[in-house]
JSON list of C-alpha atoms in Angstrom, two decimals:
[
{"chain": "E", "resi": 1, "resn": "MET", "atom": "CA", "xyz": [-26.19, -127.52, -87.54]},
{"chain": "E", "resi": 2, "resn": "ARG", "atom": "CA", "xyz": [-29.11, -126.71, -90.10]},
{"chain": "E", "resi": 3, "resn": "LYS", "atom": "CA", "xyz": [-29.05, -122.81, -89.02]},
{"chain": "E", "resi": 4, "resn": "LEU", "atom": "CA", "xyz": [-25.45, -122.80, -90.05]},
{"chain": "E", "resi": 5, "resn": "PHE", "atom": "CA", "xyz": [-25.89, -124.71, -93.18]},
{"chain": "E", "resi": 6, "resn": "ILE", "atom": "CA", "xyz": [-28.75, -122.25, -94.28]},
{"chain": "E", "resi": 7, "resn": "ALA", "atom": "CA", "xyz": [-26.69, -119.55, -93.18]},
{"chain": "E", "resi": 8, "resn": "ALA", "atom": "CA", "xyz": [-23.55, -120.52, -95.52]},
{"chain": "E", "resi": 9, "resn": "LEU", "atom": "CA", "xyz": [-25.80, -120.89, -98.59]},
{"chain": "E", "resi": 10, "resn": "PHE", "atom": "CA", "xyz": [-26.58, -117.00, -97.91]},
{"chain": "E", "resi": 11, "resn": "VAL", "atom": "CA", "xyz": [-22.91, -115.88, -98.11]},
{"chain": "E", "resi": 12, "resn": "SER", "atom": "CA", "xyz": [-22.29, -114.32, -101.83]},
{"chain": "E", "resi": 13, "resn": "PRO", "atom": "CA", "xyz": [-19.50, -115.87, -103.40]},
{"chain": "E", "resi": 14, "resn": "ILE", "atom": "CA", "xyz": [-16.35, -113.81, -103.17]},
{"chain": "E", "resi": 15, "resn": "THR", "atom": "CA", "xyz": [-15.21, -112.46, -106.36]},
{"chain": "E", "resi": 16, "resn": "HIS", "atom": "CA", "xyz": [-13.37, -109.29, -107.31]},
{"chain": "E", "resi": 17, "resn": "ALA", "atom": "CA", "xyz": [-16.58, -108.03, -109.42]},
{"chain": "E", "resi": 18, "resn": "ASP", "atom": "CA", "xyz": [-18.94, -108.78, -106.13]},
{"chain": "E", "resi": 19, "resn": "LEU", "atom": "CA", "xyz": [-16.78, -106.94, -104.20]},
{"chain": "E", "resi": 20, "resn": "LEU", "atom": "CA", "xyz": [-16.78, -103.75, -106.55]},
{"chain": "E", "resi": 21, "resn": "THR", "atom": "CA", "xyz": [-20.46, -104.09, -107.20]},
{"chain": "E", "resi": 22, "resn": "SER", "atom": "CA", "xyz": [-22.05, -104.42, -103.78]},
{"chain": "E", "resi": 23, "resn": "SER", "atom": "CA", "xyz": [-21.52, -104.16, -99.98]},
{"chain": "E", "resi": 24, "resn": "ARG", "atom": "CA", "xyz": [-24.56, -105.87, -98.56]},
{"chain": "E", "resi": 25, "resn": "PRO", "atom": "CA", "xyz": [-24.68, -107.67, -94.62]},
{"chain": "E", "resi": 26, "resn": "ILE", "atom": "CA", "xyz": [-24.78, -111.20, -94.64]},
{"chain": "E", "resi": 27, "resn": "VAL", "atom": "CA", "xyz": [-28.55, -112.26, -94.08]},
{"chain": "E", "resi": 28, "resn": "THR", "atom": "CA", "xyz": [-29.83, -115.65, -93.23]},
{"chain": "E", "resi": 29, "resn": "MET", "atom": "CA", "xyz": [-33.09, -117.30, -94.78]},
{"chain": "E", "resi": 30, "resn": "TYR", "atom": "CA", "xyz": [-34.74, -117.29, -91.04]},
{"chain": "E", "resi": 31, "resn": "ASN", "atom": "CA", "xyz": [-33.90, -113.39, -91.26]},
{"chain": "E", "resi": 32, "resn": "VAL", "atom": "CA", "xyz": [-35.88, -113.21, -94.42]},
{"chain": "E", "resi": 33, "resn": "VAL", "atom": "CA", "xyz": [-38.80, -115.48, -93.00]},
{"chain": "E", "resi": 34, "resn": "ASN", "atom": "CA", "xyz": [-38.85, -113.47, -89.74]},
{"chain": "E", "resi": 35, "resn": "ALA", "atom": "CA", "xyz": [-39.47, -110.38, -91.70]},
{"chain": "E", "resi": 36, "resn": "ALA", "atom": "CA", "xyz": [-42.18, -111.77, -93.88]},
{"chain": "E", "resi": 37, "resn": "GLN", "atom": "CA", "xyz": [-43.77, -112.75, -90.52]},
{"chain": "E", "resi": 38, "resn": "CYS", "atom": "CA", "xyz": [-43.28, -109.54, -89.20]},
{"chain": "E", "resi": 39, "resn": "ALA", "atom": "CA", "xyz": [-44.93, -107.94, -91.87]},
{"chain": "E", "resi": 40, "resn": "ASP", "atom": "CA", "xyz": [-47.93, -110.07, -92.14]},
{"chain": "E", "resi": 41, "resn": "ASN", "atom": "CA", "xyz": [-48.70, -110.50, -88.47]},
{"chain": "E", "resi": 42, "resn": "VAL", "atom": "CA", "xyz": [-47.61, -107.12, -86.58]},
{"chain": "E", "resi": 43, "resn": "THR", "atom": "CA", "xyz": [-50.59, -104.93, -87.05]},
{"chain": "E", "resi": 44, "resn": "GLU", "atom": "CA", "xyz": [-48.93, -101.97, -85.22]},
{"chain": "E", "resi": 45, "resn": "TYR", "atom": "CA", "xyz": [-46.93, -101.41, -88.34]},
{"chain": "E", "resi": 46, "resn": "PRO", "atom": "CA", "xyz": [-47.99, -98.62, -90.92]},
{"chain": "E", "resi": 47, "resn": "GLU", "atom": "CA", "xyz": [-47.87, -99.40, -94.47]},
{"chain": "E", "resi": 48, "resn": "ASN", "atom": "CA", "xyz": [-44.56, -97.88, -95.28]},
{"chain": "E", "resi": 49, "resn": "GLU", "atom": "CA", "xyz": [-42.69, -100.16, -92.91]},
{"chain": "E", "resi": 50, "resn": "VAL", "atom": "CA", "xyz": [-44.77, -103.36, -94.03]},
{"chain": "E", "resi": 51, "resn": "ILE", "atom": "CA", "xyz": [-43.68, -102.46, -97.53]},
{"chain": "E", "resi": 52, "resn": "GLY", "atom": "CA", "xyz": [-39.72, -102.20, -96.31]},
{"chain": "E", "resi": 53, "resn": "LEU", "atom": "CA", "xyz": [-40.24, -105.57, -94.59]},
{"chain": "E", "resi": 54, "resn": "PHE", "atom": "CA", "xyz": [-41.23, -107.15, -97.84]},
{"chain": "E", "resi": 55, "resn": "ASN", "atom": "CA", "xyz": [-38.92, -105.36, -100.00]},
{"chain": "E", "resi": 56, "resn": "PHE", "atom": "CA", "xyz": [-36.31, -106.65, -97.90]},
{"chain": "E", "resi": 57, "resn": "ALA", "atom": "CA", "xyz": [-37.37, -110.04, -98.13]},
{"chain": "E", "resi": 58, "resn": "VAL", "atom": "CA", "xyz": [-37.93, -110.11, -101.94]},
{"chain": "E", "resi": 59, "resn": "ASP", "atom": "CA", "xyz": [-34.48, -108.20, -102.38]},
{"chain": "E", "resi": 60, "resn": "VAL", "atom": "CA", "xyz": [-32.81, -110.95, -100.33]},
{"chain": "E", "resi": 61, "resn": "LEU", "atom": "CA", "xyz": [-34.63, -113.70, -102.17]},
{"chain": "E", "resi": 62, "resn": "ASP", "atom": "CA", "xyz": [-33.88, -112.46, -105.58]},
{"chain": "E", "resi": 63, "resn": "GLU", "atom": "CA", "xyz": [-30.11, -111.90, -104.80]},
{"chain": "E", "resi": 64, "resn": "THR", "atom": "CA", "xyz": [-29.74, -115.35, -103.45]},
{"chain": "E", "resi": 65, "resn": "ALA", "atom": "CA", "xyz": [-31.76, -116.98, -106.32]},
{"chain": "E", "resi": 66, "resn": "LYS", "atom": "CA", "xyz": [-29.35, -115.55, -108.69]},
{"chain": "E", "resi": 67, "resn": "HIS", "atom": "CA", "xyz": [-26.62, -117.66, -106.90]},
{"chain": "E", "resi": 68, "resn": "ILE", "atom": "CA", "xyz": [-28.39, -120.86, -106.10]},
{"chain": "E", "resi": 69, "resn": "GLY", "atom": "CA", "xyz": [-31.23, -120.71, -108.33]},
{"chain": "E", "resi": 70, "resn": "TYR", "atom": "CA", "xyz": [-34.85, -120.09, -107.68]},
{"chain": "E", "resi": 71, "resn": "ASN", "atom": "CA", "xyz": [-36.00, -123.62, -107.19]},
{"chain": "E", "resi": 72, "resn": "ASN", "atom": "CA", "xyz": [-33.65, -123.87, -104.22]},
{"chain": "E", "resi": 73, "resn": "VAL", "atom": "CA", "xyz": [-34.66, -120.46, -102.77]},
{"chain": "E", "resi": 74, "resn": "GLU", "atom": "CA", "xyz": [-38.09, -121.73, -103.06]},
{"chain": "E", "resi": 75, "resn": "LYS", "atom": "CA", "xyz": [-37.16, -124.97, -101.21]},
{"chain": "E", "resi": 76, "resn": "PHE", "atom": "CA", "xyz": [-35.01, -123.39, -98.41]},
{"chain": "E", "resi": 77, "resn": "TYR", "atom": "CA", "xyz": [-37.67, -120.66, -97.78]},
{"chain": "E", "resi": 78, "resn": "ALA", "atom": "CA", "xyz": [-40.60, -123.15, -97.46]},
{"chain": "E", "resi": 79, "resn": "ALA", "atom": "CA", "xyz": [-38.36, -125.30, -95.06]},
{"chain": "E", "resi": 80, "resn": "THR", "atom": "CA", "xyz": [-37.32, -122.47, -93.09]},
{"chain": "E", "resi": 81, "resn": "GLU", "atom": "CA", "xyz": [-40.74, -121.34, -92.58]},
{"chain": "E", "resi": 82, "resn": "LYS", "atom": "CA", "xyz": [-41.96, -124.73, -91.69]},
{"chain": "E", "resi": 83, "resn": "ASN", "atom": "CA", "xyz": [-39.28, -125.60, -89.12]},
{"chain": "E", "resi": 84, "resn": "ALA", "atom": "CA", "xyz": [-38.80, -122.25, -87.56]},
{"chain": "E", "resi": 85, "resn": "LEU", "atom": "CA", "xyz": [-40.44, -121.45, -84.08]},
{"chain": "E", "resi": 86, "resn": "PHE", "atom": "CA", "xyz": [-41.42, -117.80, -84.47]},
{"chain": "E", "resi": 87, "resn": "VAL", "atom": "CA", "xyz": [-42.06, -115.28, -81.63]},
{"chain": "E", "resi": 88, "resn": "ILE", "atom": "CA", "xyz": [-43.53, -112.62, -83.53]},
{"chain": "E", "resi": 89, "resn": "ASP", "atom": "CA", "xyz": [-44.47, -109.60, -81.53]},
{"chain": "E", "resi": 90, "resn": "LYS", "atom": "CA", "xyz": [-43.45, -105.83, -81.79]},
{"chain": "E", "resi": 91, "resn": "ALA", "atom": "CA", "xyz": [-40.29, -105.90, -79.93]},
{"chain": "E", "resi": 92, "resn": "HIS", "atom": "CA", "xyz": [-38.94, -109.00, -81.62]},
{"chain": "E", "resi": 93, "resn": "CYS", "atom": "CA", "xyz": [-39.73, -107.23, -85.07]},
{"chain": "E", "resi": 94, "resn": "ASP", "atom": "CA", "xyz": [-38.45, -103.91, -83.97]},
{"chain": "E", "resi": 95, "resn": "ALA", "atom": "CA", "xyz": [-34.99, -105.62, -83.19]},
{"chain": "E", "resi": 96, "resn": "LEU", "atom": "CA", "xyz": [-35.32, -107.56, -86.70]},
{"chain": "E", "resi": 97, "resn": "ILE", "atom": "CA", "xyz": [-35.54, -104.37, -88.24]},
{"chain": "E", "resi": 98, "resn": "GLU", "atom": "CA", "xyz": [-33.18, -102.11, -86.59]},
{"chain": "E", "resi": 99, "resn": "ASN", "atom": "CA", "xyz": [-30.17, -104.88, -86.78]},
{"chain": "E", "resi": 100, "resn": "VAL", "atom": "CA", "xyz": [-30.76, -106.58, -89.84]},
{"chain": "E", "resi": 101, "resn": "VAL", "atom": "CA", "xyz": [-33.50, -105.11, -92.21]},
{"chain": "E", "resi": 102, "resn": "MET", "atom": "CA", "xyz": [-32.19, -101.34, -92.30]},
{"chain": "E", "resi": 103, "resn": "PRO", "atom": "CA", "xyz": [-28.61, -102.07, -92.29]},
{"chain": "E", "resi": 104, "resn": "TYR", "atom": "CA", "xyz": [-29.40, -103.99, -95.36]},
{"chain": "E", "resi": 105, "resn": "LEU", "atom": "CA", "xyz": [-31.80, -101.68, -97.37]},
{"chain": "E", "resi": 106, "resn": "PHE", "atom": "CA", "xyz": [-29.70, -98.71, -96.66]},
{"chain": "E", "resi": 107, "resn": "SER", "atom": "CA", "xyz": [-26.35, -100.36, -97.41]},
{"chain": "E", "resi": 108, "resn": "ALA", "atom": "CA", "xyz": [-24.58, -98.41, -100.29]},
{"chain": "E", "resi": 109, "resn": "PRO", "atom": "CA", "xyz": [-23.19, -100.22, -103.55]},
{"chain": "E", "resi": 110, "resn": "ILE", "atom": "CA", "xyz": [-19.50, -99.72, -103.52]},
{"chain": "E", "resi": 111, "resn": "THR", "atom": "CA", "xyz": [-18.61, -98.32, -106.97]},
{"chain": "E", "resi": 112, "resn": "LEU", "atom": "CA", "xyz": [-14.92, -98.50, -108.42]},
{"chain": "E", "resi": 113, "resn": "TYR", "atom": "CA", "xyz": [-14.50, -94.90, -107.67]},
{"chain": "E", "resi": 114, "resn": "GLN", "atom": "CA", "xyz": [-15.58, -95.45, -104.16]},
{"chain": "E", "resi": 115, "resn": "GLN", "atom": "CA", "xyz": [-12.98, -98.57, -103.68]},
{"chain": "E", "resi": 116, "resn": "GLU", "atom": "CA", "xyz": [-10.36, -96.55, -105.00]},
{"chain": "E", "resi": 117, "resn": "LEU", "atom": "CA", "xyz": [-10.94, -93.54, -102.58]},
{"chain": "E", "resi": 118, "resn": "VAL", "atom": "CA", "xyz": [-10.87, -96.08, -99.74]},
{"chain": "E", "resi": 119, "resn": "SER", "atom": "CA", "xyz": [-7.68, -97.48, -101.15]}
]
């Protein structure tokens, strides 16, 4: 139940303006904490991949804070980090990068022009 609750917090409110300004995949706080753990603990990653993991985590935290407040984000991050059972190995982190981090980092914002072309 806790995972569902946390995941629900990270769905951006759906408004007309949001649909026109961004097209980000849904990411949970568990994903963010895992990315930070991967960056900290998997020594096989080169510096640019570590930076990408941290950029992902910071970006999601910042976007989320704009919706629910920075204090709430800090609390949920700390609670998720404390309660999560991590299996941090390169295979686990590679899967996280491929399935969550990369789609998020490379999702392009939808502009009004692009929206009109799709319609």
